[in-house]
């Protein structure tokens, strides 16, 4: 999509742009009406194409001769913000990814499948350091605090 805009008035005032200048945008720009949708389309196209290889076996079980399996993300049909982590070989669900604009919540067991997925995402996008939900460390996702305890996970706002 071709998007042409006038530079911000402030840029003209400080001499970084001329008053009659027009700019062609090549990426989503914060504050532009179409940016959230453009970003969502780009993010979803990128996640749809994402595949990675990993050993699915539990590291504590020393299984020799295991061949790596190819994994992919499948977007939900009723909730497009929910992606399941699947094995191409068996199609089984191994975890989930919840996205909202540029926030990501990964729900997957420890292991190579999760670690390689995180590395792949970091190779595509700049990401904050990973924070893991533990009894000692609550996390916030979309303004909701998640607290882990012996009974399960408690949500607060």
Coordinates of C-alpha atoms in Angstrom, one line a residue:
X1 CA 0.0 0.0 0.0
X2 CA 1.4 3.4 -1.0
X3 CA 1.0 6.0 1.9
X4 CA 2.1 9.6 1.3
X5 CA 2.1 12.1 4.2
X6 CA 3.2 15.6 5.0
X7 CA 6.1 15.8 7.4
X8 CA 5.2 16.8 11.0
X9 CA 4.9 20.6 11.4
X10 CA 7.7 20.5 14.0
X11 CA 10.1 19.1 11.4
X12 CA 9.3 22.0 9.1
X13 CA 9.8 24.5 11.9
X14 CA 13.2 23.2 12.8
X15 CA 14.3 23.0 9.2
X16 CA 14.4 19.2 8.7
X17 CA 11.7 19.3 6.0
X18 CA 10.2 21.9 3.6
X19 CA 6.6 23.1 3.9
X20 CA 5.6 21.7 0.5
X21 CA 7.5 18.4 1.0
X22 CA 5.7 15.0 0.9
X23 CA 7.0 11.7 2.3
X24 CA 6.3 8.1 1.2
X25 CA 6.1 5.7 4.1
X26 CA 7.7 2.3 4.0
X27 CA 6.7 1.1 7.5
X28 CA 3.9 1.6 10.0
X29 CA 4.2 4.9 11.8
X30 CA 2.9 5.4 15.3
X31 CA -0.2 7.6 15.3
X32 CA -1.1 6.9 11.7
X33 CA -4.7 5.5 11.4
X34 CA -3.8 2.6 9.3
X35 CA -0.7 1.6 11.3
X36 CA -2.3 -0.9 13.7
X37 CA -3.9 -2.8 10.9
X38 CA -0.8 -2.7 8.7
X39 CA 1.3 -3.9 11.6
X40 CA -1.2 -6.7 12.4
X41 CA -1.2 -7.8 8.8
X42 CA 2.6 -7.8 8.6
X43 CA 2.9 -9.6 12.0
X44 CA 0.4 -12.3 11.0
X45 CA 2.0 -12.9 7.6
X46 CA 5.4 -13.2 9.3
X47 CA 4.1 -15.7 12.0
X48 CA 2.2 -17.7 9.3
X49 CA 5.5 -18.3 7.4
X50 CA 7.6 -19.1 10.6
X51 CA 8.9 -22.6 10.9
X52 CA 11.7 -24.0 13.0
X53 CA 13.4 -27.3 13.7
X54 CA 13.9 -28.7 17.2
X55 CA 14.3 -31.9 19.2
X56 CA 10.9 -32.5 20.9
X57 CA 12.3 -35.0 23.4
X58 CA 12.6 -34.1 27.1
X59 CA 16.2 -33.2 27.8
X60 CA 16.3 -35.3 30.9
X61 CA 15.5 -38.4 28.9
X62 CA 18.7 -39.1 27.0
X63 CA 17.3 -40.4 23.8
X64 CA 19.9 -41.1 21.2
X65 CA 19.1 -40.9 17.5
X66 CA 16.2 -38.5 17.8
X67 CA 15.7 -36.6 14.7
X68 CA 14.6 -32.9 14.9
X69 CA 11.0 -32.2 14.1
X70 CA 9.7 -29.2 12.1
X71 CA 7.3 -26.9 13.9
X72 CA 5.0 -24.1 12.9
X73 CA 2.4 -21.7 14.2
X74 CA -1.2 -22.0 13.3
X75 CA -3.5 -19.0 13.6
X76 CA -6.9 -19.5 15.3
X77 CA -10.0 -19.3 13.2
X78 CA -12.3 -17.9 15.8
X79 CA -9.7 -15.9 17.7
X80 CA -7.0 -14.7 15.3
X81 CA -4.8 -13.4 18.2
X82 CA -4.3 -17.0 19.3
X83 CA -1.6 -19.1 17.6
X84 CA -1.0 -22.8 18.4
X85 CA 2.5 -24.3 18.3
X86 CA 2.3 -27.5 16.2
X87 CA 4.5 -30.3 15.0
X88 CA 4.5 -30.7 11.2
X89 CA 5.0 -34.4 11.7
X90 CA 2.1 -35.1 14.0
X91 CA 0.1 -31.9 14.0
X92 CA -0.2 -32.0 17.8
X93 CA -0.5 -28.8 19.8
X94 CA 2.6 -28.2 21.9
X95 CA 1.8 -24.7 23.2
X96 CA 0.2 -21.4 22.3
X97 CA 1.2 -17.9 21.5
X98 CA -1.2 -15.0 22.3
X99 CA -0.6 -11.7 20.4
X100 CA -2.1 -8.3 20.8
X101 CA -0.5 -5.6 18.6
X102 CA 3.1 -6.0 19.6
X103 CA 2.7 -7.9 22.9
X104 CA 3.3 -11.6 22.9
X105 CA 2.5 -14.2 25.6
X106 CA 4.1 -17.6 25.1
X107 CA 2.5 -20.6 26.8
X108 CA 4.7 -23.6 26.3
X109 CA 6.7 -26.1 28.4
X110 CA 10.5 -25.7 28.8
X111 CA 12.5 -27.4 26.2
X112 CA 14.1 -26.9 22.8
X113 CA 10.9 -26.3 20.9
X114 CA 10.2 -23.2 23.1
X115 CA 13.8 -22.0 23.2
X116 CA 14.2 -22.2 19.4
X117 CA 10.9 -20.4 18.8
X118 CA 12.0 -17.5 21.1
X119 CA 15.3 -17.3 19.3
X120 CA 13.5 -17.2 15.9
X121 CA 11.2 -14.4 17.2
X122 CA 14.2 -12.4 18.5
X123 CA 15.9 -12.8 15.1
X124 CA 12.9 -11.1 13.4
X125 CA 11.9 -8.5 16.0
X126 CA 13.6 -6.6 18.8
X127 CA 12.2 -8.0 22.0
X128 CA 12.5 -7.2 25.6
X129 CA 14.2 -9.8 27.8
X130 CA 12.0 -12.9 28.5
X131 CA 10.1 -12.8 31.8
X132 CA 8.9 -16.1 33.1
X133 CA 5.8 -16.5 35.3
X134 CA 6.9 -18.0 38.6
X135 CA 5.6 -17.9 42.2
X136 CA 8.2 -15.2 42.9
X137 CA 7.8 -13.3 39.7
X138 CA 4.3 -12.2 38.5
X139 CA 4.0 -10.8 34.9
X140 CA 1.7 -8.3 33.3
X141 CA 0.1 -8.9 29.9
X142 CA -2.3 -6.3 28.4
X143 CA -2.7 -4.7 31.8
X144 CA -3.6 -7.9 33.6
X145 CA -1.3 -9.2 36.3
X146 CA -0.7 -12.9 36.3
X147 CA 0.3 -14.4 39.6
X148 CA 1.3 -18.1 39.9
X149 CA 0.7 -20.0 43.2
X150 CA 0.3 -23.6 44.2
X151 CA -3.4 -23.6 43.2
X152 CA -2.7 -22.3 39.7
X153 CA -2.7 -18.8 38.1
X154 CA -4.5 -15.8 39.6
X155 CA -5.4 -12.8 37.4
X156 CA -5.7 -9.3 38.8
X157 CA -5.9 -5.8 37.3

